[in-house]
Coordinates of C-alpha atoms in Angstrom, one line a residue:
Chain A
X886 CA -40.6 26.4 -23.0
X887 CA -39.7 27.4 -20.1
X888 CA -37.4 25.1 -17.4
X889 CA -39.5 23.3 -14.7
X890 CA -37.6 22.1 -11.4
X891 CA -40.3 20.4 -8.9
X892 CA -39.4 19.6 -5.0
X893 CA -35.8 19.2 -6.0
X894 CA -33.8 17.2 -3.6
X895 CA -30.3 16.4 -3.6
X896 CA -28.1 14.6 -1.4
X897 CA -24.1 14.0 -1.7
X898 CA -22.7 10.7 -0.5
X899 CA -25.8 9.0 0.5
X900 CA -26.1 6.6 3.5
X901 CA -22.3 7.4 4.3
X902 CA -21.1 9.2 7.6
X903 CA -20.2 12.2 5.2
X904 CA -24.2 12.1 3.7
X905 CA -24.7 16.3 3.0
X906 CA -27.9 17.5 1.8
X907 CA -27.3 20.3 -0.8
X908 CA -30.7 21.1 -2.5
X909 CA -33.9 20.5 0.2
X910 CA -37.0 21.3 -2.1
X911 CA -35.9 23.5 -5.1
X912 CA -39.1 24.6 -6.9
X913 CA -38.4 27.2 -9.9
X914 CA -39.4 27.8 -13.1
X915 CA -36.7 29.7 -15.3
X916 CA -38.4 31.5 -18.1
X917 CA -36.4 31.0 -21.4
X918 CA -35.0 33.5 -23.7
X919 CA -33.7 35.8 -21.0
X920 CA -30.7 36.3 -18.4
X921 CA -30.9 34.6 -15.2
X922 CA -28.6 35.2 -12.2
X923 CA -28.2 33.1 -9.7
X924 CA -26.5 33.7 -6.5
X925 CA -25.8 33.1 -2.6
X926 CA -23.4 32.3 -0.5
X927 CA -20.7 29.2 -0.9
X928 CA -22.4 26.2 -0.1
X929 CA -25.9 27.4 -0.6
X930 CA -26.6 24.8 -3.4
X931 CA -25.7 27.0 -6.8
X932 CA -23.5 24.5 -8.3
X933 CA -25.2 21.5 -7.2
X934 CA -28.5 23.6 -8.8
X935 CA -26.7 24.3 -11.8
X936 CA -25.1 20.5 -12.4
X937 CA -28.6 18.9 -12.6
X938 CA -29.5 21.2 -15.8
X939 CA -27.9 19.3 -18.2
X940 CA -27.8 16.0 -15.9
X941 CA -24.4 15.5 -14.7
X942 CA -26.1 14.9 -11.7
X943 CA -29.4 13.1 -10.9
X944 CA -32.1 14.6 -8.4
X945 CA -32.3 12.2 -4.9
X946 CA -35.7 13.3 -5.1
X947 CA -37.9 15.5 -7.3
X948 CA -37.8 16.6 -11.1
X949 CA -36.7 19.1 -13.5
X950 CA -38.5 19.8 -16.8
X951 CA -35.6 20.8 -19.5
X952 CA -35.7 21.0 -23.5
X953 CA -38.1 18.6 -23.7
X954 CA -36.5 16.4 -21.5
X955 CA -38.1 15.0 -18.3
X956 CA -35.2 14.2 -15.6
X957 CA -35.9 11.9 -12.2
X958 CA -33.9 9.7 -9.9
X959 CA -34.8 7.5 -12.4
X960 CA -33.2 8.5 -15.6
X961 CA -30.9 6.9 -17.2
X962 CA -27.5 8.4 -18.7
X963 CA -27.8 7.2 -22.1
X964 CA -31.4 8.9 -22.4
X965 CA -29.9 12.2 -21.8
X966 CA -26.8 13.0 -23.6
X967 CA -28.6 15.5 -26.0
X968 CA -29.3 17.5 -23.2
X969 CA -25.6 17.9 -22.8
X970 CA -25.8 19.6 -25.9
X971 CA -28.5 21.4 -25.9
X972 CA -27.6 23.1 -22.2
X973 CA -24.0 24.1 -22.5
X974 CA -22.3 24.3 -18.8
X975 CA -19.6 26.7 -18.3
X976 CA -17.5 25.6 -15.0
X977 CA -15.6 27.7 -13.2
X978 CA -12.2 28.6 -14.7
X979 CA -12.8 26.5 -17.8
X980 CA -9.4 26.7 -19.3
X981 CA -8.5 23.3 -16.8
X982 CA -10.4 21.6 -19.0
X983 CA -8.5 22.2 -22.2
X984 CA -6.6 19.1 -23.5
X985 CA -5.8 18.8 -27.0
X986 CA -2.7 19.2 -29.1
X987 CA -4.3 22.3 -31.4
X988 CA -7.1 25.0 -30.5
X989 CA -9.1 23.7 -33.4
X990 CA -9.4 20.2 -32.0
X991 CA -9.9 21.0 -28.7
X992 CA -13.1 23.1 -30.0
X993 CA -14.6 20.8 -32.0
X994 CA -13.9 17.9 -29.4
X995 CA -17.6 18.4 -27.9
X996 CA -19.6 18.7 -31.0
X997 CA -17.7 15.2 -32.7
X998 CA -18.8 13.9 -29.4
X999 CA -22.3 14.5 -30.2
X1000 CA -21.8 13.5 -34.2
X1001 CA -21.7 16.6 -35.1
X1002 CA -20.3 16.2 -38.9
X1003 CA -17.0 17.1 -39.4
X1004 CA -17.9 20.1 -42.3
X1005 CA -20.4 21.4 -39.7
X1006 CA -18.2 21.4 -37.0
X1007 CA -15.5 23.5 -39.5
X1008 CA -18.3 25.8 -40.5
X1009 CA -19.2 26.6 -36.7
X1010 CA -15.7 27.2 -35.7
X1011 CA -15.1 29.6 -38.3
X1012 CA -18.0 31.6 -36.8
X1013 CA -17.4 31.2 -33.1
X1014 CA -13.9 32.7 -33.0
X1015 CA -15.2 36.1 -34.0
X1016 CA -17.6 36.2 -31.5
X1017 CA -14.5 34.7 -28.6
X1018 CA -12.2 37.3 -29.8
X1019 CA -9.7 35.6 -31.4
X1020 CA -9.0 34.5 -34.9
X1021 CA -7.6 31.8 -37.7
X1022 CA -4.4 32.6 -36.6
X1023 CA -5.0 31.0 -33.4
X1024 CA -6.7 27.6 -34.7
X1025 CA -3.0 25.4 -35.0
X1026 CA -1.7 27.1 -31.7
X1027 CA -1.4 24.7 -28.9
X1028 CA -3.7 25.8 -26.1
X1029 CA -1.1 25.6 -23.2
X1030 CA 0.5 28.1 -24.8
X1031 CA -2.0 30.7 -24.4
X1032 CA -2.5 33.1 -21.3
X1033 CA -4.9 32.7 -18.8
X1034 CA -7.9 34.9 -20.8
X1035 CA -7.2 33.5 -24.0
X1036 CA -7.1 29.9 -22.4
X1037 CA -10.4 30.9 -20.8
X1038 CA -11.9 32.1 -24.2
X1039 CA -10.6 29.0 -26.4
X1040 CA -12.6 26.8 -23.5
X1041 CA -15.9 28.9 -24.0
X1042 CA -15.8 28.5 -27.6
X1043 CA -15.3 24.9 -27.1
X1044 CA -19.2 24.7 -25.3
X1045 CA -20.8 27.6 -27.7
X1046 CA -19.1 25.5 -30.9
X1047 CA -22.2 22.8 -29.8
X1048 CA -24.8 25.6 -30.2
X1049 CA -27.0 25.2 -27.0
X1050 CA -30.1 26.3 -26.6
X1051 CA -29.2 27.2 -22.6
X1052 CA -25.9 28.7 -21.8
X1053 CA -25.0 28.2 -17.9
X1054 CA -22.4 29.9 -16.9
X1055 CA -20.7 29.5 -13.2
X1056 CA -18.4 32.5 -12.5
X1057 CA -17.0 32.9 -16.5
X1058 CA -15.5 36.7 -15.3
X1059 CA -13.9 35.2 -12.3
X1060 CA -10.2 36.3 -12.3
X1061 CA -10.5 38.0 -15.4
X1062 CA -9.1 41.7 -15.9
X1063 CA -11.9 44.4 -15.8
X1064 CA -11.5 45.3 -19.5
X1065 CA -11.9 41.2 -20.4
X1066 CA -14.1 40.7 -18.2
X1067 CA -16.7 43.0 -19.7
X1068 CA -15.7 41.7 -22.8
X1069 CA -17.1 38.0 -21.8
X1070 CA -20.5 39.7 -20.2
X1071 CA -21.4 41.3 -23.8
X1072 CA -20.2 38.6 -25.8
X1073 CA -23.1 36.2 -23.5
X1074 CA -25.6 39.5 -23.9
X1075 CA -25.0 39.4 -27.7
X1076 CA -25.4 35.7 -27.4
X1077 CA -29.0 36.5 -25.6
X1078 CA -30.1 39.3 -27.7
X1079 CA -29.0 37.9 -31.5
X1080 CA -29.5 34.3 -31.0
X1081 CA -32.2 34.4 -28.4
X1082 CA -29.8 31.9 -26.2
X1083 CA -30.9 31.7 -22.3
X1084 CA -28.0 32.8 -20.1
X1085 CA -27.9 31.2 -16.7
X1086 CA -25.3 33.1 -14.8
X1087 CA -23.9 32.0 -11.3
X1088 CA -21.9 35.1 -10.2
X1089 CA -20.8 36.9 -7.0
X1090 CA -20.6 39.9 -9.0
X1091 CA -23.5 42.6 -8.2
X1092 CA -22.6 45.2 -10.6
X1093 CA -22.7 42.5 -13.5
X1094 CA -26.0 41.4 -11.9
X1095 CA -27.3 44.5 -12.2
X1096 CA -25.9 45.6 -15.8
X1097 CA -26.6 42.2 -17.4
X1098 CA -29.6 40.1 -15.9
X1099 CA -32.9 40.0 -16.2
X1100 CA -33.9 38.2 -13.6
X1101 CA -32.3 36.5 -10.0
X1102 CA -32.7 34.0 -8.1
X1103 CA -31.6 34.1 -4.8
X1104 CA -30.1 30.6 -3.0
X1105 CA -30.0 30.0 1.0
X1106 CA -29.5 26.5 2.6
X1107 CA -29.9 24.9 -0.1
X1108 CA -33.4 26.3 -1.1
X1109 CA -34.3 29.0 -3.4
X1110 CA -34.7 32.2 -1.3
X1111 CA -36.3 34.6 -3.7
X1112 CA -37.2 35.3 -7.3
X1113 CA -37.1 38.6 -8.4
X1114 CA -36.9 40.8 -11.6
X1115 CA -33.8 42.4 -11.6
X1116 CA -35.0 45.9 -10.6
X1117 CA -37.4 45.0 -8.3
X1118 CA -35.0 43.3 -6.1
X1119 CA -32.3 46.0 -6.2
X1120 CA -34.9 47.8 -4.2
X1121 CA -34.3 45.7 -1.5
X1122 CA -30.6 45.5 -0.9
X1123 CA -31.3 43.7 2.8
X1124 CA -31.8 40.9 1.2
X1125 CA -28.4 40.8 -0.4
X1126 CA -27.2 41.7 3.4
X1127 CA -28.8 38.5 4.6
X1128 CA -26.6 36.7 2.5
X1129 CA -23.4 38.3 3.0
X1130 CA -23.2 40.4 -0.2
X1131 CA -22.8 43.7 -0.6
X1132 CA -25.2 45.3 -3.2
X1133 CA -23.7 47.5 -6.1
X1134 CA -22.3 50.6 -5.8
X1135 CA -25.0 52.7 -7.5
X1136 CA -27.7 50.6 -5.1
X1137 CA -25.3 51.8 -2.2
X1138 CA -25.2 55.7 -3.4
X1139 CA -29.2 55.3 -3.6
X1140 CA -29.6 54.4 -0.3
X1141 CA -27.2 56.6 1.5
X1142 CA -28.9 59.8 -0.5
X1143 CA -32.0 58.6 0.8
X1144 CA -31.2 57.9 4.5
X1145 CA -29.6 61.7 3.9
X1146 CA -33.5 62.9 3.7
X1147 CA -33.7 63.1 -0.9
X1148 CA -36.1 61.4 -2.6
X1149 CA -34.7 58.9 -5.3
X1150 CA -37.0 57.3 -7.5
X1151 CA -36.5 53.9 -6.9
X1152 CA -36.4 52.6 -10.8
X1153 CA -33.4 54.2 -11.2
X1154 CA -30.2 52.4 -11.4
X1155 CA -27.8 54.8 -13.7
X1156 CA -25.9 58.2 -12.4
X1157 CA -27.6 59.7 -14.9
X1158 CA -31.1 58.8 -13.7
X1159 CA -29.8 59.5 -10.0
X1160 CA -28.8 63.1 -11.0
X1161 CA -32.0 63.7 -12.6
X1162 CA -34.2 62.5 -9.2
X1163 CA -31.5 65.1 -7.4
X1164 CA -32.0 68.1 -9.5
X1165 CA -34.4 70.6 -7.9
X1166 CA -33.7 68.8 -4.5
X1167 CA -30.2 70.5 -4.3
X1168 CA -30.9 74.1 -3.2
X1169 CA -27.4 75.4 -3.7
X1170 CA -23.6 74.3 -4.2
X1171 CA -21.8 75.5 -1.2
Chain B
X809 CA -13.9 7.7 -5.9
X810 CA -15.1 8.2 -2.4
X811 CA -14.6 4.8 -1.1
X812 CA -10.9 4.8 -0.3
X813 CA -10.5 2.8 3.0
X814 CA -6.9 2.5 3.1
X815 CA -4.9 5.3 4.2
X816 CA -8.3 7.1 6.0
X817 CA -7.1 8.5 9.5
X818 CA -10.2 7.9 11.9
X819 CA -10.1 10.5 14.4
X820 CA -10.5 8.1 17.3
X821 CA -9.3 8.6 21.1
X822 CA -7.8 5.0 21.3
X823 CA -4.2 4.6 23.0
X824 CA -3.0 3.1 19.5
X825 CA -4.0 6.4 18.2
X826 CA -1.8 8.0 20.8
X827 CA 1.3 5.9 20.6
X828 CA 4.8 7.2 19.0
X829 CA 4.5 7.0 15.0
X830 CA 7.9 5.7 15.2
X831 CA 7.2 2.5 16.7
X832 CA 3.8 2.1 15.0
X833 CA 5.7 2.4 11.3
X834 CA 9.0 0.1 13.0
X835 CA 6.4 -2.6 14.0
X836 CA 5.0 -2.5 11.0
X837 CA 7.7 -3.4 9.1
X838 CA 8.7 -6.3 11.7
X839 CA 5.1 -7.9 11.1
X840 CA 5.2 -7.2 7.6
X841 CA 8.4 -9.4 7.4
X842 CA 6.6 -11.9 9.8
X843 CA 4.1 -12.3 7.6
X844 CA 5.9 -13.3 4.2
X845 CA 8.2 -16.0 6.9
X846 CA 7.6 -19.3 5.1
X847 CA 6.2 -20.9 8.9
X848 CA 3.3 -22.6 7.6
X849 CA -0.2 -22.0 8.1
X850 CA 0.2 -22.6 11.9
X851 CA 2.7 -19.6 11.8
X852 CA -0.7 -16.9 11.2
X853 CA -1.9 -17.7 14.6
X854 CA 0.6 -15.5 16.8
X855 CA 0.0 -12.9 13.8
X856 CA -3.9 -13.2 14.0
X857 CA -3.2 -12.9 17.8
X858 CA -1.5 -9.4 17.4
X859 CA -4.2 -8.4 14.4
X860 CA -6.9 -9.5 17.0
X861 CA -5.2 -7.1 20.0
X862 CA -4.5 -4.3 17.7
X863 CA -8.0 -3.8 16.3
X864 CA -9.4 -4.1 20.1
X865 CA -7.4 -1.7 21.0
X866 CA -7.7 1.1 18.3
X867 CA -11.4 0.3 18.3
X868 CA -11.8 -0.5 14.8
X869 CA -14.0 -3.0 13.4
X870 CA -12.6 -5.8 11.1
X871 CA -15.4 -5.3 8.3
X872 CA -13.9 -1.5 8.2
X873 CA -10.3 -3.2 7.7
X874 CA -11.4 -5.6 5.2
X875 CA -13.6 -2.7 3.0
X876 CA -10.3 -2.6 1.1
X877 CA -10.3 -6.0 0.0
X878 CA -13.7 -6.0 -1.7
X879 CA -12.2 -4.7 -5.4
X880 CA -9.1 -7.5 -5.1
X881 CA -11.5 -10.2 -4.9
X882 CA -11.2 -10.2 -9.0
X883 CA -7.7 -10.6 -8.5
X884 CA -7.6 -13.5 -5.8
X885 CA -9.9 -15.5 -8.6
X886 CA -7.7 -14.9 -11.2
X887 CA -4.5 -15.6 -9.2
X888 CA -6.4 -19.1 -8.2
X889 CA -7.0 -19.8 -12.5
X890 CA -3.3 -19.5 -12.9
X891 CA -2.9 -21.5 -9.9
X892 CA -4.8 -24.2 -11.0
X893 CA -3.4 -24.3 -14.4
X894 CA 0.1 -23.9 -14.2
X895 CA 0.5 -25.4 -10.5
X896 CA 2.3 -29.0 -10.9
X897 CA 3.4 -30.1 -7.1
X898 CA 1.5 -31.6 -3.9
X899 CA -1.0 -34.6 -4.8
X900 CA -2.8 -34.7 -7.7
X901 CA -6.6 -34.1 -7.0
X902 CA -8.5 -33.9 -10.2
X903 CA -7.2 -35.6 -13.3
X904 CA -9.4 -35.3 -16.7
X905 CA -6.9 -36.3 -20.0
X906 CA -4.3 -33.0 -19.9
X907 CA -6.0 -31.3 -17.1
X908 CA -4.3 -32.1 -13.8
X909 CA -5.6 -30.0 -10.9
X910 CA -3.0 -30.3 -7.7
X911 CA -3.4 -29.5 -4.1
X912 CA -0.5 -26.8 -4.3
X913 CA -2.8 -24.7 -6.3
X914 CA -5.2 -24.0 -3.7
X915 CA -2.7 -24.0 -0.9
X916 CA -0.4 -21.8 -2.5
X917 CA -3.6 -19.0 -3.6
X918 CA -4.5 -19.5 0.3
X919 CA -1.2 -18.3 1.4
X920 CA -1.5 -15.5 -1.6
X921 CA -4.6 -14.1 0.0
X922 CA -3.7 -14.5 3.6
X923 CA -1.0 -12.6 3.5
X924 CA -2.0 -10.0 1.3
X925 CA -4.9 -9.9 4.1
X926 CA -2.7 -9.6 7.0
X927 CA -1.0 -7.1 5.4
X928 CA -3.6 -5.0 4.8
X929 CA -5.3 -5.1 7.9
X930 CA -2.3 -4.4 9.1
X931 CA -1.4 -1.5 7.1
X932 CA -5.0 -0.1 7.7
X933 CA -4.8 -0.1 11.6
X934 CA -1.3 1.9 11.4
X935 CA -2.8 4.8 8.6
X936 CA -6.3 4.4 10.6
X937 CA -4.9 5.4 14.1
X938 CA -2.3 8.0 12.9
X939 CA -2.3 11.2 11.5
X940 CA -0.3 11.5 8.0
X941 CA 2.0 14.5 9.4
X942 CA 2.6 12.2 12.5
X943 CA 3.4 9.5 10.1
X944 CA 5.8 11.3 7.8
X945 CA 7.2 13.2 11.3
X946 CA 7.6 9.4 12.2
X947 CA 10.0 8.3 9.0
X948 CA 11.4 11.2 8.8
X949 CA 12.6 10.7 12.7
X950 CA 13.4 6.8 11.8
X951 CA 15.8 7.8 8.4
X952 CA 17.6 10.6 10.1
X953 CA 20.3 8.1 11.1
X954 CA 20.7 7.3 7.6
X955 CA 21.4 10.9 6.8
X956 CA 25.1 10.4 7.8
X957 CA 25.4 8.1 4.2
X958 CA 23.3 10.8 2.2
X959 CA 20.3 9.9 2.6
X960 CA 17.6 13.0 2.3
X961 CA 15.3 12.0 5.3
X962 CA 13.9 15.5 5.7
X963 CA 13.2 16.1 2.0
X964 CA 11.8 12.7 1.8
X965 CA 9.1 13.2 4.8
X966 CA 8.7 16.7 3.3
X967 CA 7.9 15.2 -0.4
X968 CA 5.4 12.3 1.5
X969 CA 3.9 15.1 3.3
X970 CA 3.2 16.8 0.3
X971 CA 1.8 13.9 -1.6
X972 CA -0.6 13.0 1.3
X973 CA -1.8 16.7 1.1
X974 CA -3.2 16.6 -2.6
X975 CA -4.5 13.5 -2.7
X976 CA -8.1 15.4 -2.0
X977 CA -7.3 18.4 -4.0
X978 CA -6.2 16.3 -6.8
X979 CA -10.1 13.7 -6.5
X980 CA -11.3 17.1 -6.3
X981 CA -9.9 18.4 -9.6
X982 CA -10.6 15.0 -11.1
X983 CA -14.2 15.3 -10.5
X984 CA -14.4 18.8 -11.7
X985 CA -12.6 17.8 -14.4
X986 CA -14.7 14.6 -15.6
X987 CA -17.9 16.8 -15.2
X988 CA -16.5 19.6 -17.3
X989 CA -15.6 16.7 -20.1
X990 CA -18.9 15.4 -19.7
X991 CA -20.3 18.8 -20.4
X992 CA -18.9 18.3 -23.6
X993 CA -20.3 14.9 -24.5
X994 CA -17.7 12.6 -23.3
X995 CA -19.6 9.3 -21.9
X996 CA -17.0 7.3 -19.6
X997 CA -19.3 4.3 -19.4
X998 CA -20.7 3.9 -23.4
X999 CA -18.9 3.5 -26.3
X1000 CA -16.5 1.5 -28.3
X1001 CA -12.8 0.9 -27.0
X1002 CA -11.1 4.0 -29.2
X1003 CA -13.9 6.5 -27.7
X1004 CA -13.2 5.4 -24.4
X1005 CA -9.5 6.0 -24.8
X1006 CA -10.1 9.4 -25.6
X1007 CA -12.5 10.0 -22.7
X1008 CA -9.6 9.2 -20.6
X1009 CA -7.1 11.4 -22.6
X1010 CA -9.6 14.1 -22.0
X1011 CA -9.2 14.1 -17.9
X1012 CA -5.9 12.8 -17.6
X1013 CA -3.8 15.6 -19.4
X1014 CA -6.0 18.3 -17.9
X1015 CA -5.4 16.9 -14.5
X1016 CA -2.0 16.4 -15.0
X1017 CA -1.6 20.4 -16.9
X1018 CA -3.2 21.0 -13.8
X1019 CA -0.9 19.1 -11.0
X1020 CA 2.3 20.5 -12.7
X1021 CA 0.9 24.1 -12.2
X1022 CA 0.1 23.6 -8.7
X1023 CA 3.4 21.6 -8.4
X1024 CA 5.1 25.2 -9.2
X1025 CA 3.0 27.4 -7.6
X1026 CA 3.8 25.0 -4.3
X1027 CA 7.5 25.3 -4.8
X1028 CA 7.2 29.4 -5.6
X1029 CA 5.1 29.6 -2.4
X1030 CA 7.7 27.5 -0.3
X1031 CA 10.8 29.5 -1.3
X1032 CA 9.3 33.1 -0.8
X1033 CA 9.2 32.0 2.4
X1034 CA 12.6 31.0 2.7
X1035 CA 12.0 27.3 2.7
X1036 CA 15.5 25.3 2.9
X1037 CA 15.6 21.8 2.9
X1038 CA 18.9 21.6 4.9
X1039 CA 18.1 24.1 7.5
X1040 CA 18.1 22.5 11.4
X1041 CA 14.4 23.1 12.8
X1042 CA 12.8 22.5 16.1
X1043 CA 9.3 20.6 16.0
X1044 CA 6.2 21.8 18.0
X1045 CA 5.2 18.0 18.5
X1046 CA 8.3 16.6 20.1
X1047 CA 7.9 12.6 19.9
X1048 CA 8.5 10.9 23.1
X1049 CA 7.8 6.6 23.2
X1050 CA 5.9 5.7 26.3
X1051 CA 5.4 1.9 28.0
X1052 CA 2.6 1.4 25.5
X1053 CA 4.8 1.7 22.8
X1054 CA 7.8 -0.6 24.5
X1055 CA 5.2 -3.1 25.6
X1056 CA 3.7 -3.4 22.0
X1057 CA 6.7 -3.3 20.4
X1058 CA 7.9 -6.1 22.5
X1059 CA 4.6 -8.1 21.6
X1060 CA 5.7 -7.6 17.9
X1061 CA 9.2 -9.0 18.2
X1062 CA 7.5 -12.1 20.3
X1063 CA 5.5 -13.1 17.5
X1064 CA 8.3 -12.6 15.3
X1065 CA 10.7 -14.5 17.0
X1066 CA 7.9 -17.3 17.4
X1067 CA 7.2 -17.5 13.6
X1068 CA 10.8 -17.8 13.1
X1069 CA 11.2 -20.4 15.4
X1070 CA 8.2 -22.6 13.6
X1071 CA 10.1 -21.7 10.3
X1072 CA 12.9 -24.4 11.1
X1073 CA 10.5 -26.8 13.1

């Protein structure tokens, strides 16, 4: 079922002098079962988009249609705390949010929150730390002793451990070495592909955009700019210039070949595809 | 968490807002001492004189002053329960068997709340019309005399500074931190006592995890760049006290002097 929002509205500090309207009208539907990007600029309303998902904050105005759950102004906490569950959220640099004495307990603190029983919870660990990259070893550590990746990984495992159905993630590669970083992007793909999870992703990241998502939505102002498949709105890079990104660097080759008078064919997004639109077009190696 | 009224600067244009830190902070302290002189009730009118010029003069309005007071009002009813229960001098006004209510009780809460009020007020005009750097410029300036018997004034400023910085990053972090925690099902307002507990365990050692880092990170930052606590500096803001700050400085040590004048009348 896929995720209604309806004339979203949402406004920070209301009747204060430091009121700020972050969302002015959001209207999407998310299709489930696939990988979603969203993007823009800081301050365009990602976060404050993403946070009403699983309810940590309430629309000013407006609904959103999630898991079965209908969310308004009106909703009361206590009516929604499956949906925490059921749509895991990924902050930015989650290893802050790491507090326990072992690595065990600190990832099966959000399932015993939501009663998860305690066999259960030991069962599901045992089968999330493959998929994190780390092992048994790990589970009596302390988690401040960890590096930064691992910390971050340990924290991840922590929201996957309560199986969601929706897996929102806000910037999970940020500040993460190339080689881990594309370690995290697969692990959420596999997560997509096997399990049929839906992947939210909030990234600045074009290339992983391009290599992981199925779809993106594109955030200005506070309202939803576009709504694209993935392919179909590489073709358009001005948009991401709008916003102050700069498309990836195979988009980039594309276009300069083509202002340089060769004829791409615009589906194609790998070197490989590029060299085969060249071929016959290159009259000689000089 | 976004209703802190105390300790706000309000970027106004008043000449309270321009005068020298230094004798905002020094007549602070000689009202603050004013206010806990035993004069009587009479003594609060020279006081409520000075509150009543000060606030006309930095243009603030009294309900602004007195937002702060609005979570102590549990307090003041509690303070006036122990008051009434324990509080055996002045006449006796109510007398049912064992429970004796006196007058003392209710003058003595009075004097409790007024001064806590003054003080307040008080406290809010000077942090209201003055920037924190001014401010911590502004002790620094008054403790350097003590310096002479060991008294770190600069790396006390410099700590205060610091404090006042990350008190936004640190409401920030706590946020983040409570929504992250709520991600994974912790409820701050449900649940039994022992759940609750928890919930707070589960931002408070992240937050503070988090403040240490920043803590060393801060103090890395400071001496790549050669930061020496000891080392003489020269100050792009020079203070400098004008007649505004000698006139109202004077004013303070009037109402002082006329408090302590009631006190032995």
């Amino acid at each position: 079922m896929p995720i209604e929002i309806k004339d979203l509205e949402y406004t920070y500090s209301q009747g204060t002098p430091f009121e700020h309207k972050a969302l002015k009208g959001v209207n999407l539907t998310i299709p489930t079962g696939k990988v979603i990007a969203i993007i823009g600029q800081t301050g365009s309303g990602k976060s404050t988009l993403v946070q009403h998902l699983n309810a940590l904050i309430k629309p000013t105005k407006g609904s959103i249609d999630i898991c079965g759950f209908h969310i308004t102004p009106d909703t009361k906490l206590k009516d929604v705390k499956i949906l925490r569950k059921k749509v895991g959220l990924v902050f930015q640099f989650p290893e802050y949010q790491l507090f326990e004495e072992t690595i065990e307990k600190d990832i099966a603190f959000g399932p015993k929150n939501f009663g998860v029983e305690p066999e259960e919870i030991q069962q599901r660990i045992q089968e999330i730390l493959p998929l994190v990259g780390l092992d048994a070893s790990y589970l009596q550590r302390s988690p401040f002793e960890l590096s930064g990746g691992q910390k971050r990984r340990v924290a991840i495992a922590g929201i996957l451990v309560q199986d969601p159905e929706i897996l929102v993630l806000d910037e999970p590669a940020a500040g993460l070495d190339p080689q881990s970083a594309q370690e995290m992007m697969s692990l959420f793909m596999r997560l997509n592909r096997q399990a049929n999870k839906t992947i939210i992703l909030v990234s600045h990241d074009m290339e992983h955009v391009l290599r992981y998502c199925d779809e993106v939505i594109v955030m200005k102002d506070g309202k939803v700019k576009t709504q694209m498949d993935v392919h179909e709105f590489f073709k358009y890079p001005d948009i991401l210039r709008e916003i102050d990104i700069n498309p990836p660097g195979i988009v980039q080759l594309k276009e300069m070949l083509q202002q340089n008078g060769f004829e791409i064919d615009p589906d194609s997004y790998s070197l490989d595809e590029l060299a085969q639109s060249l071929k016959g077009q290159v009259a000689s190696h000089e | 968490m976004n209703n802190i009224a105390l300790g706000r600067y309000l970027p106004l244009n008043t000449i309270i807002n321009k005068m020298d830190p230094r004798s905002k902070i020094l007549i602070l302290l000689v009202m603050m001492i004013t206010v806990f002189l035993p004069a009587g009730f009479i003594g609060y009118v020279p006081i409520l004189i000075f509150i009543a010029t000060a606030l006309y003069f930095s243009k603030l309005k009294l309900t602004y002053a007195l937002r702060a007071l609005k979570p102590m009002i549990w307090m003041f009813i509690f303070l006036l329960v122990i008051n009434v229960l324990v509080m055996r001098t002045g006449t006796l006004l109510i007398s049912w068997g064992w429970f004796k209510v006196y007058s003392d009780a209710f003058s003595q809460t009075a004097y409790i709340i007024i001064r806590l009020t003054l003080m307040i007020i008080l406290c809010t005009v000077l942090t209201a019309t003055t920037k924190p750097l001014d401010l911590t410029l502004g002790i620094e300036k008054l403790l350097k005399p003590f310096e002479k018997i060991g008294l770190p004034a600069h790396v006390i400023a410099m700590m205060i500074s610091i404090a006042l910085r990350f008190i936004p990053t640190l409401i920030d972090e706590t946020n983040r931190i409570m929504n992250a925690q709520a991600s994974r099902g912790v409820d701050l307002e449900n649940g039994t006592m022992t759940e609750k507990i928890r919930a707070v365990l589960s931002l408070i050692v992240p937050l503070f995890v988090s403040a240490f880092d920043r803590a060393d990170q801060l103090a890395d930052a400071m001496e790549a760049r050669g930061y020496d606590p000891s080392a003489t500096r020269t100050r792009y803001k020079v203070l400098k006290m004008t007649n505004v700050d000698y006139f109202a400085m004077a004013f303070a040590l009037v109402v002082f002097a006329t408090d302590l004048v009631l006190c032995w009348i």
